[in-house]
XYZ file of C-alpha atoms in Angstrom:
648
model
C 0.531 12.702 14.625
C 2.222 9.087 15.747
C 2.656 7.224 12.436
C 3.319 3.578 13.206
C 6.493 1.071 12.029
C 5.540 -1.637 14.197
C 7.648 -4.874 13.552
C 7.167 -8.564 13.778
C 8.224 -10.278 17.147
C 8.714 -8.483 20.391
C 10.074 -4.939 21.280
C 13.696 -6.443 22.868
C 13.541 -8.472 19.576
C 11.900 -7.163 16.541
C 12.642 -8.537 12.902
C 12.978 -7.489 9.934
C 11.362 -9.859 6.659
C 12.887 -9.828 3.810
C 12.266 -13.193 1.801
C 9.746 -13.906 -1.135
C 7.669 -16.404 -1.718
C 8.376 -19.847 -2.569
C 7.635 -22.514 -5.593
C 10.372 -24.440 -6.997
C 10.918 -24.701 -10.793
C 10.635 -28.618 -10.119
C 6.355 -27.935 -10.363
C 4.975 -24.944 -9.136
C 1.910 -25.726 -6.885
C 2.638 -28.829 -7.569
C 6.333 -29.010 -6.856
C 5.612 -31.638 -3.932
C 4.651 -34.154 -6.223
C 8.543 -33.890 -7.389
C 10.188 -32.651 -4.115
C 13.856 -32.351 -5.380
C 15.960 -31.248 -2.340
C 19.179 -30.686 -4.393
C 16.837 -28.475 -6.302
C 15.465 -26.656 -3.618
C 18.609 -25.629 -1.671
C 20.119 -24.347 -5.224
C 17.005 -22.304 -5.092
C 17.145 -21.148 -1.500
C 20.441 -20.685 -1.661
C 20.362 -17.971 -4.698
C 17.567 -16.395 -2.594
C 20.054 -16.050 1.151
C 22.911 -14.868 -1.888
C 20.745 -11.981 -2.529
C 19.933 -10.882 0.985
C 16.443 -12.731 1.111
C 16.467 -14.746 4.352
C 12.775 -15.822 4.442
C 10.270 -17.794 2.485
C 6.538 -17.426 2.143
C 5.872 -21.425 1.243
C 2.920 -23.048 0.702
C 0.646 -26.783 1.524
C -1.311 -26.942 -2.007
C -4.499 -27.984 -0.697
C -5.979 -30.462 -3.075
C -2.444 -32.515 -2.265
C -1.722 -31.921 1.605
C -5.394 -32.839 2.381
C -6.709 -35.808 0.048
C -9.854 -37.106 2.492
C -11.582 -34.667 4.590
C -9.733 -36.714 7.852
C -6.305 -37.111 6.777
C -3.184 -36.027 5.695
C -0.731 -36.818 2.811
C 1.974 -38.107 5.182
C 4.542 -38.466 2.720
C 3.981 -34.465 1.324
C 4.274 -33.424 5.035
C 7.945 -35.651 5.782
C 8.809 -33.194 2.359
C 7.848 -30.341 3.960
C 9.538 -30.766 6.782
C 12.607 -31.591 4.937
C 11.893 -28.590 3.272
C 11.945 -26.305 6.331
C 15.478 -28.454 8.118
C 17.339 -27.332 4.142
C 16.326 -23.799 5.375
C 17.777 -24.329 8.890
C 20.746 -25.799 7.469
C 20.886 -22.173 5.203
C 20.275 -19.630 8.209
C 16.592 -19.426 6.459
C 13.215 -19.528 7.791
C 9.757 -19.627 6.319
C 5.924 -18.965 6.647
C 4.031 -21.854 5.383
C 0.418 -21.072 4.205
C -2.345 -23.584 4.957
C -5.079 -23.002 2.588
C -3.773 -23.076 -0.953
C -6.635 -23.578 -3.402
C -5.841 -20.257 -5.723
C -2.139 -19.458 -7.128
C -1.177 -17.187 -10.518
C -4.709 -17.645 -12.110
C -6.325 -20.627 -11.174
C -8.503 -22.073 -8.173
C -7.777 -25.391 -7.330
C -10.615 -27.496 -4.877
C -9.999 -30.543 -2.331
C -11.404 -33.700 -4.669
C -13.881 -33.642 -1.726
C -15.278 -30.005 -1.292
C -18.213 -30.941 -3.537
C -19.412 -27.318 -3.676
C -19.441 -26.755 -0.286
C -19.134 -23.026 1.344
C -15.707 -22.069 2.385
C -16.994 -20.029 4.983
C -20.623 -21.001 6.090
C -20.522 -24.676 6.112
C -20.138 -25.488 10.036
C -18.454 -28.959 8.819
C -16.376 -27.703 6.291
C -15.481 -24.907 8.323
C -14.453 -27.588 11.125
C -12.185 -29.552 8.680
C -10.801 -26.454 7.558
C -10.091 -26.245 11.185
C -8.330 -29.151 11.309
C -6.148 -29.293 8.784
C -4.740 -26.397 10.226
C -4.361 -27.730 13.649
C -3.115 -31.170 12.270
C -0.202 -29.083 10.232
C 0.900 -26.382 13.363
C 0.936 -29.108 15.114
C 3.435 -31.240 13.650
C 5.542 -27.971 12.529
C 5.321 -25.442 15.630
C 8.695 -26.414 17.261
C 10.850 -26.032 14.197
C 13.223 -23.533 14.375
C 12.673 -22.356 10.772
C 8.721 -21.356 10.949
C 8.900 -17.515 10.942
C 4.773 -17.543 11.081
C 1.704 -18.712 9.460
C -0.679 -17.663 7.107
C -4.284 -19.125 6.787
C -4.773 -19.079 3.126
C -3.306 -17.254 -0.308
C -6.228 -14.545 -1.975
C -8.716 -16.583 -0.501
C -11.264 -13.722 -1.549
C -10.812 -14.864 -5.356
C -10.987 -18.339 -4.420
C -13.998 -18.653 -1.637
C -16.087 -15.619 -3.838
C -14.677 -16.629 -7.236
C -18.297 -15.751 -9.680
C -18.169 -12.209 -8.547
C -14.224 -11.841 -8.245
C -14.112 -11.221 -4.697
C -16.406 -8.387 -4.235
C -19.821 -7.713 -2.680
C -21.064 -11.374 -1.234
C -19.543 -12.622 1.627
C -21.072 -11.588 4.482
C -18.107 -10.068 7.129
C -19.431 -11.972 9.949
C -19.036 -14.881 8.670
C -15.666 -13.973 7.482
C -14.420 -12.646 10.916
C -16.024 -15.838 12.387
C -14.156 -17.786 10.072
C -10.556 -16.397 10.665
C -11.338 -16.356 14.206
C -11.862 -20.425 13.829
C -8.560 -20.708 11.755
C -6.383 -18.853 13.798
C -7.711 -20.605 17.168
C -7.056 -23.708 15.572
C -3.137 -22.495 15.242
C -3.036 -21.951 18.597
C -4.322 -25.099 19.755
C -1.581 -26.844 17.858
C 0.370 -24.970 20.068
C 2.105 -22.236 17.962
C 2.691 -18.980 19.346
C 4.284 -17.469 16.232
C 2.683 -14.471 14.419
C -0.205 -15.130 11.768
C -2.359 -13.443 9.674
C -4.947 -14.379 7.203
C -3.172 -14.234 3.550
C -6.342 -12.204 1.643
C -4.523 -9.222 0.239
C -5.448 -6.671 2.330
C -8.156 -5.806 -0.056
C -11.006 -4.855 2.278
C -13.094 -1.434 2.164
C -10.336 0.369 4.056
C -7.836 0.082 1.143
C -10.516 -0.006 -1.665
C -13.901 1.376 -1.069
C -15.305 -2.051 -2.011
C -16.736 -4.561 0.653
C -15.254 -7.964 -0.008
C -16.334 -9.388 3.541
C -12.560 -9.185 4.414
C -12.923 -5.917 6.570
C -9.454 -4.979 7.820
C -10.799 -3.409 11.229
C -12.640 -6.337 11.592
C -9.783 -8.724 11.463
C -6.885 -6.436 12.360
C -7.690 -7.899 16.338
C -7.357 -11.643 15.111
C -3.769 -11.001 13.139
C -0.719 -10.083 14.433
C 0.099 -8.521 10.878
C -1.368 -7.044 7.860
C 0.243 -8.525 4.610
C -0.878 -6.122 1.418
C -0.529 -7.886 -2.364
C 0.213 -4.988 -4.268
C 0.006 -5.049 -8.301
C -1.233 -1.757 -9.304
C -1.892 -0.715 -13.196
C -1.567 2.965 -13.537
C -1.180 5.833 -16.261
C 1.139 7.698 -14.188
C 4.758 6.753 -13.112
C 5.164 8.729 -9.540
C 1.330 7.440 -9.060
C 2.376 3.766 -9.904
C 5.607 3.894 -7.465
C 4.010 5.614 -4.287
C 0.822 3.798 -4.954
C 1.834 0.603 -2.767
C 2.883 3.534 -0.036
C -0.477 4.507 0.030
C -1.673 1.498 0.613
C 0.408 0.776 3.390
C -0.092 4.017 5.263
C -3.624 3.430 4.932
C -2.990 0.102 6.800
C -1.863 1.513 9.766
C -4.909 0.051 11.962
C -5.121 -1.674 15.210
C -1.110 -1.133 15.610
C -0.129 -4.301 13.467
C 2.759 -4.426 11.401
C 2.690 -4.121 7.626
C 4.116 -6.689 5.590
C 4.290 -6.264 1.834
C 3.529 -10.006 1.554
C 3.386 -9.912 -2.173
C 4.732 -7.243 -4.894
C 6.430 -8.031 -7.975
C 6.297 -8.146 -11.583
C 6.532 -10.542 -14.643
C 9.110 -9.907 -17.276
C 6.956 -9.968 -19.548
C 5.308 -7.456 -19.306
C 8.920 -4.779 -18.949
C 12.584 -4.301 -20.061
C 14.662 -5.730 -17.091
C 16.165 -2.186 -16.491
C 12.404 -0.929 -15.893
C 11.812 -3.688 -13.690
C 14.309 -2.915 -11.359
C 13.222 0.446 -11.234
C 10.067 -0.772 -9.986
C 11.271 -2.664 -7.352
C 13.490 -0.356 -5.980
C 10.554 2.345 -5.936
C 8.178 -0.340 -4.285
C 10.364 -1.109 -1.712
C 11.824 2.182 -0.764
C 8.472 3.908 -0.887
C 7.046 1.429 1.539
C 9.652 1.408 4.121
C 9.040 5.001 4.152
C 5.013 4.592 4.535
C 5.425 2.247 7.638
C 6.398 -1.339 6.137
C 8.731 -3.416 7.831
C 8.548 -6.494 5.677
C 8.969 -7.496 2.242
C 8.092 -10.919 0.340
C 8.464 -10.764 -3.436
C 6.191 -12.814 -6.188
C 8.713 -14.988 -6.797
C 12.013 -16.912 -6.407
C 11.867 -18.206 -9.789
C 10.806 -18.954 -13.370
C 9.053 -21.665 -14.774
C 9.752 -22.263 -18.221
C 9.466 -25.583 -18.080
C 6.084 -25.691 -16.640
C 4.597 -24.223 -20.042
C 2.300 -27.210 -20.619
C 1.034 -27.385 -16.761
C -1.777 -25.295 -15.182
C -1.909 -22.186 -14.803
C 0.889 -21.432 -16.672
C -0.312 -22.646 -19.822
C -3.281 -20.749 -19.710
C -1.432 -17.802 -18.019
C 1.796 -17.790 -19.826
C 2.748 -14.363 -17.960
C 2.993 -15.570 -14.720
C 6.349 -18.210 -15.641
C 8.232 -15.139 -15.291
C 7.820 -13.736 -12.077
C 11.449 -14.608 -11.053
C 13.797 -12.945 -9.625
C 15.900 -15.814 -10.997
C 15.509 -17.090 -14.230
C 14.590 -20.325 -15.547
C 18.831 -20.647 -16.588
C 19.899 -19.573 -12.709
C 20.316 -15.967 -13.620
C 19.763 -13.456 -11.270
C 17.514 -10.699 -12.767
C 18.336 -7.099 -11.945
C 15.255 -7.127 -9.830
C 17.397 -9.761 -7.196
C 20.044 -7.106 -7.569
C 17.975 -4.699 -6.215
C 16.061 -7.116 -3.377
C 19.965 -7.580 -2.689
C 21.079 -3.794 -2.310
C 18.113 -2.924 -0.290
C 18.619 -5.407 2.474
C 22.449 -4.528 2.924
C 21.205 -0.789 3.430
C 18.013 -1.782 6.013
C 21.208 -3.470 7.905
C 23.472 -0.624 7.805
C 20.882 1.861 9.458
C 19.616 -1.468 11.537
C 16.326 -0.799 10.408
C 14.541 -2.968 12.914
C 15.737 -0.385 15.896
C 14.252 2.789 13.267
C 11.049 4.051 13.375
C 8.977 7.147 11.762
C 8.955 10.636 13.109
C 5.818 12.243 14.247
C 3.891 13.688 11.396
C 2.982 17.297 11.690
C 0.737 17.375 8.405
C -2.415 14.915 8.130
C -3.896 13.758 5.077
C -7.715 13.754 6.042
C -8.979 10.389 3.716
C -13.131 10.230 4.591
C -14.487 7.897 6.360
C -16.572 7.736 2.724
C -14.179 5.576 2.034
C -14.966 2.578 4.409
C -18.212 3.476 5.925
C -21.079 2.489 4.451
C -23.880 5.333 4.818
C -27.205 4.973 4.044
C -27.577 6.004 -0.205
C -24.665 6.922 -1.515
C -23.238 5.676 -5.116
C -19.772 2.989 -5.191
C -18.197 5.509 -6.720
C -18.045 7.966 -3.287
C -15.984 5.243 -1.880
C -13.714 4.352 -4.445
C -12.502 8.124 -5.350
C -11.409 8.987 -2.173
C -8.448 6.297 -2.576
C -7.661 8.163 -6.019
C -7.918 11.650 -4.755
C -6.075 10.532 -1.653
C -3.282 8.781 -3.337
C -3.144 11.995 -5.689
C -2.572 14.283 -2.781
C -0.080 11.530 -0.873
C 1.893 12.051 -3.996
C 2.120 15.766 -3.659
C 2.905 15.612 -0.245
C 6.038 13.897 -0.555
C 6.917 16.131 -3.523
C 6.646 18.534 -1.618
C 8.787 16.703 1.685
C 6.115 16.877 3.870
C 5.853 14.759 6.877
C 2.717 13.754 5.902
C 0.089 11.352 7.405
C -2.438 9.985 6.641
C -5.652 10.625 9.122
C -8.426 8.101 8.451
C -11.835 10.048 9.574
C -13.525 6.676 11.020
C -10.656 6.914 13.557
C -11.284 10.205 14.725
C -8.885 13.506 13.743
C -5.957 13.736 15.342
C -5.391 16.897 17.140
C -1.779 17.402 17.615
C -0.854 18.716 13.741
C -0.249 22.118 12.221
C -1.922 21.406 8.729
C -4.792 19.643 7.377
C -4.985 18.826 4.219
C -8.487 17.795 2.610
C -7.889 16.547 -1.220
C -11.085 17.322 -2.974
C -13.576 16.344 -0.823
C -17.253 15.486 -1.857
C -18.033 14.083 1.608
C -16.732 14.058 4.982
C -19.400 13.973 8.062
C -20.708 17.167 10.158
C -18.866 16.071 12.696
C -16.069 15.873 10.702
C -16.038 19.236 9.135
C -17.120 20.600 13.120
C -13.728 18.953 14.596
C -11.657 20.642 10.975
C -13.022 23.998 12.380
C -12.375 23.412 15.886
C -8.721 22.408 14.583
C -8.103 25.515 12.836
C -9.499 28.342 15.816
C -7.017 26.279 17.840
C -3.647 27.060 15.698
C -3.314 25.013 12.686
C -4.352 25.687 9.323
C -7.209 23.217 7.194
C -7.112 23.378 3.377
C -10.211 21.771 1.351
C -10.469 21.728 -2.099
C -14.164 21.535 -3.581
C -15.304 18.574 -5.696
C -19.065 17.843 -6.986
C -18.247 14.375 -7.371
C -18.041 12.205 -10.274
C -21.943 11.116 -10.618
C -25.106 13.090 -10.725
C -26.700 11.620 -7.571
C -26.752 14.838 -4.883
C -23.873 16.451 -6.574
C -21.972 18.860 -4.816
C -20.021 19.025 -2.186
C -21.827 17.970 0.913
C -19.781 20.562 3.403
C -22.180 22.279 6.263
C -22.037 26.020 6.631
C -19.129 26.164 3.852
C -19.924 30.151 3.816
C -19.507 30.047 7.062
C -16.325 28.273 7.293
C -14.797 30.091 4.522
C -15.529 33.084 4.314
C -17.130 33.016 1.400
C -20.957 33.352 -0.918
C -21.274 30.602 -2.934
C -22.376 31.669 -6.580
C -23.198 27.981 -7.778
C -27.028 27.262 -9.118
C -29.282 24.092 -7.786
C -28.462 21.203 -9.525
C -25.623 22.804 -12.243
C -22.081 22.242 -12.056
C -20.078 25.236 -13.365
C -17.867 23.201 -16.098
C -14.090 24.065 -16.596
C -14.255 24.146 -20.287
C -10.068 24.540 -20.726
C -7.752 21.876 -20.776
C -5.674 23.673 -18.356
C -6.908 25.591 -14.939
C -4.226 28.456 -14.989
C -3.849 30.484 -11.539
C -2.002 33.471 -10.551
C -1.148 33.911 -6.488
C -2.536 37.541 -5.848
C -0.825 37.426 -2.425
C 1.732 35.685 -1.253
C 1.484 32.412 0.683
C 4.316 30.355 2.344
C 7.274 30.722 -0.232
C 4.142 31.451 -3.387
C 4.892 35.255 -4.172
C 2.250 36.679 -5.522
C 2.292 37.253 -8.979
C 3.040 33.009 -9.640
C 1.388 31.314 -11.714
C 0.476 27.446 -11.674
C -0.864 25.817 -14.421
C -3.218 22.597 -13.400
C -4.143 19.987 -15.692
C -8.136 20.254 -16.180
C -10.342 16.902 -16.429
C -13.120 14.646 -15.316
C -16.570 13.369 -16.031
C -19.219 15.726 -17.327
C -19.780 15.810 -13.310
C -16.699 16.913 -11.585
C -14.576 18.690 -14.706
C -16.249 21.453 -12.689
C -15.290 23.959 -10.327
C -16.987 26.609 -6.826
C -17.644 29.915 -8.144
C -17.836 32.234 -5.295
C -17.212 35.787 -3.622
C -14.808 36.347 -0.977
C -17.074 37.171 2.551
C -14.411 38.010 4.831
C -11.898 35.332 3.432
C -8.437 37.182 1.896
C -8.449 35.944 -2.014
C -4.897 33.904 -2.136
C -4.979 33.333 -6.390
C -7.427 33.929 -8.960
C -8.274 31.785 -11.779
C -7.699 32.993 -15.547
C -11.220 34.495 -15.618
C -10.477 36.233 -12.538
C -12.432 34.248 -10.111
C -11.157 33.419 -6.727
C -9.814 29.696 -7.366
C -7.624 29.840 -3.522
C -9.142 31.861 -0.514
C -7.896 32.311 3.091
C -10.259 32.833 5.984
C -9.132 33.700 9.526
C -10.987 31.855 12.545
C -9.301 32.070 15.958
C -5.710 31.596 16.149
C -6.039 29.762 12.701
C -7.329 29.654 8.838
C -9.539 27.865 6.850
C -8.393 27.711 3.414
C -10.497 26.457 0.205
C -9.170 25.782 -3.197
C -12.658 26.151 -5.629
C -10.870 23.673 -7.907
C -10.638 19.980 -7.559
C -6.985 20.152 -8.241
C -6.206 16.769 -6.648
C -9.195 14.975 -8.625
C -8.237 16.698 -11.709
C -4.404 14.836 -11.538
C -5.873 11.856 -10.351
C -7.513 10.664 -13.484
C -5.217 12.505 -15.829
C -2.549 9.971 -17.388
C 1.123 11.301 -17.059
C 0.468 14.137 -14.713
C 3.270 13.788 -12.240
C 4.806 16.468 -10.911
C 1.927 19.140 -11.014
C 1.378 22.490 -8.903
C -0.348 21.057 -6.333
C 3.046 19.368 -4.689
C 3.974 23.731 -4.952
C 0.559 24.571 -2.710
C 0.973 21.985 -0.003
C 4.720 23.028 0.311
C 3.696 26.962 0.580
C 0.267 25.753 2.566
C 3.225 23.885 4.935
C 5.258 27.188 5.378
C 2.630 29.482 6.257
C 1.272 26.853 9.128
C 5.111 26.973 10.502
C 6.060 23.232 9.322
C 9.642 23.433 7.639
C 10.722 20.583 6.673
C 14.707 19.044 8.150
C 15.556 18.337 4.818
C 14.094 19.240 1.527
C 14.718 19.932 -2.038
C 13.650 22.403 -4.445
C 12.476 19.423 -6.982
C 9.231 17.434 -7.015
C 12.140 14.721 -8.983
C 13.608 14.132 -5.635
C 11.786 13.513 -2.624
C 13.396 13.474 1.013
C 12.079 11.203 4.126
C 13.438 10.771 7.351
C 14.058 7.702 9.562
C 15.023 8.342 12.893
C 17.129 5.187 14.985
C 16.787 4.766 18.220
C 20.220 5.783 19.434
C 19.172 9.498 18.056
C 20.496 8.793 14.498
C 18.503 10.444 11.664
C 18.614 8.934 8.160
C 17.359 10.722 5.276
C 16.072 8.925 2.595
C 16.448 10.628 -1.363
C 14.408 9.342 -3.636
C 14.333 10.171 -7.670
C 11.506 10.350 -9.698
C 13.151 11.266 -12.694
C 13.808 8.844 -15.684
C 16.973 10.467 -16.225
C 19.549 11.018 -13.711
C 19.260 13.798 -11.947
C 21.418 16.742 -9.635
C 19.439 18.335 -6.650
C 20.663 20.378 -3.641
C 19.549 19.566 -0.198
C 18.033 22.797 1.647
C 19.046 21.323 5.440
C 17.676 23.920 8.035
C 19.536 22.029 10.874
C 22.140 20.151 10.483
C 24.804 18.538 8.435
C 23.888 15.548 5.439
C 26.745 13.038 5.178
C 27.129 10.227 3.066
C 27.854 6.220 3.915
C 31.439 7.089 4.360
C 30.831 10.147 6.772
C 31.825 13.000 4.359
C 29.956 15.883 4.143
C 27.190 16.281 1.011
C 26.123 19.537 -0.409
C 24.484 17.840 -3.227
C 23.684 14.666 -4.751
C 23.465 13.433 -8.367
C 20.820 10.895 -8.370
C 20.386 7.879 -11.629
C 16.816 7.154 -12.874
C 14.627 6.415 -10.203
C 17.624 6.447 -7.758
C 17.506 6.309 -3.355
C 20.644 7.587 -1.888
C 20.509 7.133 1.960
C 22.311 9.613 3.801
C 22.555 10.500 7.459
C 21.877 14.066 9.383
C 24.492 14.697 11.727
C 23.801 17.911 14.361
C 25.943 20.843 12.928
């Protein structure tokens, strides 16, 4: 299965982004009322210190645009002195057009007057303008990287019902389609997207009008703002990963156009940690560019909006209000240096011979089904992305609504409610040619048609269900205990893995059923079948009667659980061995192959503490930065080593 790393520019000159974006500590949005230049190299400076060599910068609406016709001439000469102090520094930026929200806070054009952002025709057209008007006067300087139409325009144009359920895509595709046309004809040809977050049903399950396949042939990048809130550490730093590898549509580069933190809400020492994960992770999930929330602090700015009302979002910085580089900058800085010592922009992804099925449940909206069918699969399918590079699978991810790929050696379906017929036909068809398909059962987390909707799962498995109409079969321990009764991949039998148990009073609930043909794998403590292998063709079907994925989805602290130990023996027995691997769910391995034939092996801790692990290389030798040979490494919390694999 391709996976993509597509980067910005052409292929005889791809780039690399790594920048953040941009308001000086002179006034935040409103820093070009008091444009202070000295101010602003200081600033930019401290950012090309730390290996950040682009901005993300923005035109604050209500000032750039003070009549619907015209321009604040004086705010654009500051601009462009803004971009020539980049120039001067080797910099470059991406200037963003429509600024009306930023850090908690919309801010309308004096003249708006209510109107719609998106379905006015003459609104739309000044919108238009304003954008032409600005490319115009800024396409020929050197230091414009690209443009972005607005900043999280779905919680400013859809503000009353945050961003979800109202717009109408049409009008939304229309709309970008207007903007971006309206960059060209100011006679840009740099890249552009549309600045909304990448928050559309793909990533979410929830349809804020910004539909990623719809727009993903308008952009020439997708540009994710990722702050997740989680209960579980490994969840929280491969959770932006997900994200990512579910953006790989149309072909488009992925730009992690925001990620960050404010310090106060973590211990500098934890916020590096975070930073380091988020960036690592992503590279390794297909991102090729990185813009942090933000250069700086804003201490000063207590008594102006938003930051009086949202005191949290001063401290953002990577520098602080005093000039200080946080740790975080320390970390933006060390992660550059290694992109250029691998030359990142000539490295791409190797072919994935696992696929992570994610249902086209997901993004598709079918005729009466509950919210909740959508937004589970992105938990259960983050839960099982996690286990998967536990377990050092090359693992990716296989969006149903694009059609199965039909070139890998395991399937893995992560507690699966729904997938269509069709679906489940072309799973069957995949395993009688060769490969192996696991599915775990899941009833779903409402009442509404609960079970899993699977055609013929008898059939496919091997199996007689045992469940009743309209009963679930609760798990009523806290723990779903299961003992391998023969062996599978590297799981002897006679191992036992010990799952945490949870849920709603809907899905805390597992398949009873008797094996009909299928070869019991593990039995539960009861001594039901809970793992079950059936033969078809040249393949297997294999079904899990526990929603072990769901279960460690919504179960706070769960990382590492067994299921990273299934996919890895699931993995053996369909013939994928990993290059490089360890025997640790703390320290997960990922390759990066360079276009000269160099392979690069990323080694990434998830342990709080530091940590020793042994590399099992089945070809090969590791070496280090310096060319010696490694047999092990010693890892600190949350550490990446990068090493390189060397033919033997």
């Amino acid at each position: 299965m391709k996976r993509q790393s597509a980067k910005i520019g052409p292929p005889d000159d791809p780039q690399i982004w790594i920048g953040v974006n941009y308001w000086s500590r002179t006034g935040g949005p409103l820093m070009w009322r008091s444009y202070d230049p000295e101010v602003v190299v200081e600033e930019l400076r401290a950012m090309r210190d730390h290996g950040m060599t682009v901005t993300r910068s923005f035109f604050y609406w209500p000032d750039f645009m003070p009549t619907p016709d015209a321009l604040d001439e004086d705010l654009v000469a500051r601009f462009g002195d803004f971009l020539d102090r980049h120039l001067d520094l080797g910099m470059s930026s991406i200037p963003t057009f429509i600024v009306g929200h930023m850090s908690g806070q919309n801010w309308d054009p004096a003249w708006r007057q209510g109107r719609d952002l998106f379905g006015d025709v003459w609104f739309v057209s000044r919108q238009a303008w304003y954008v032409r008007e600005l490319t115009a006067r800024f396409k020929d300087h050197p230091a414009v990287a690209g443009w972005l139409l607005t900043n999280e325009i779905p919680i400013y144009g859809d503000w009353p019902s945050r961003g979800v359920g109202t717009l109408k895509a049409e009008e939304v595709a229309a709309w970008a389609q207007i903007l971006i046309d309206a960059v060209r004809a100011g006679g840009s040809r740099q890249p552009v997207s549309v600045g909304d977050g990448a928050w559309g049903v793909e990533v979410t399950g929830a349809d804020n009008g910004f539909r990623v396949r719809d727009l993903a042939g308008l952009v020439d990048f997708h540009g994710p703002h990722v702050y997740r809130m989680e209960t579980d550490p490994v969840r929280q730093h491969l959770g932006a990963a997900f994200v990512c590898e579910l953006l790989d549509i149309g072909g488009k580069p992925v730009i992690m156009e925001e990620f960050g933190l404010t310090s106060d809400y973590t211990s500098e020492a934890n916020a590096a940690h975070y930073y380091r994960q988020i960036m690592h992770n992503t590279l390794l999930a297909g991102a090729t560019g990185w813009l942090a929330w933000n250069n700086s602090d804003y201490d000063d700015l207590y008594e102006a909006e938003p930051y009086r009302h949202h005191p949290f979002e001063m401290h953002f910085g990577l520098i602080d209000s005093a000039g200080r580089p946080k740790a975080q900058a320390l970390e933006v800085r060390d992660f550059a240096a290694t992109l250029r010592r691998v030359d990142l922009a000539r490295c791409g992804r190797p072919d994935a011979p696992v696929a992570l099925v994610v249902s086209s449940f997901l993004d598709s909206r079918y005729p009466f089904t509950q919210p909740e069918d959508a937004s589970v699969v992105f938990d259960v399918g983050r839960q099982a992305y996690v286990a998967a590079r536990e377990a050092d699978l090359t693992v990716g991810v296989a969006r149903e609504s694009d059609g199965l790929p039909g070139d890998c050696d395991l399937y893995l379906v992560p507690s699966a409610k729904q997938l269509t017929a069709p679906a489940w036909r072309a799973l069957l068809d995949r395993a009688r040619d060769g490969a192996t398909v696991y599915a775990s059962y899941f009833a779903g987390v409402h009442a509404t048609q609960r079970g899993p909707w699977w055609p013929d799962l008898d059939g496919m498995f091997g199996v007689r269900k045992q469940s009743r109409y309209g009963l679930i079969e609760p798990i009523h321990e806290d723990e779903v205990r299961v003992t391998m009764t023969a062996g599978l991949g590297d799981l002897r039998a006679g191992t036992e893995l010990v799952f945490p148990a949870a849920g709603t009073v809907n899905s805390r609930s597992f398949l009873p059923v008797e094996p009909a043909g299928a070869e019991v794998l593990a039995r539960d403590a009861h001594g039901r079948p809970a793992l079950l292998r059936h033969a078809v063709g040249r393949g297997a079907m294999v079904l899990a009667t526990y929603p072990f994925e769901y279960m460690a989805a919504v179960t706070p602290a769960a990382n590492p659980e067994p299921t990273w130990r299934l996919y890895r023996a699931l993995a053996r027995a369909a013939g994928v061995v990993p290059a490089v691997s360890f025997d640790t769910p703390l320290v997960n391995a990922s390759l990066m192959r360079h276009e000269d034939g160099r392979i690069f092996v990323w080694c990434v801790s998830q342990s709080g503490a530091e940590t020793a692990a042994t590399p099992v290389v089945t070809s090969g030798v590791l070496r280090d930065a310096a060319g010696a040979d490694v047999t092990g490494v010693v890892l600190p919390p949350y550490g990446v080593i990068v090493l390189q694999l060397d033919p033997a």
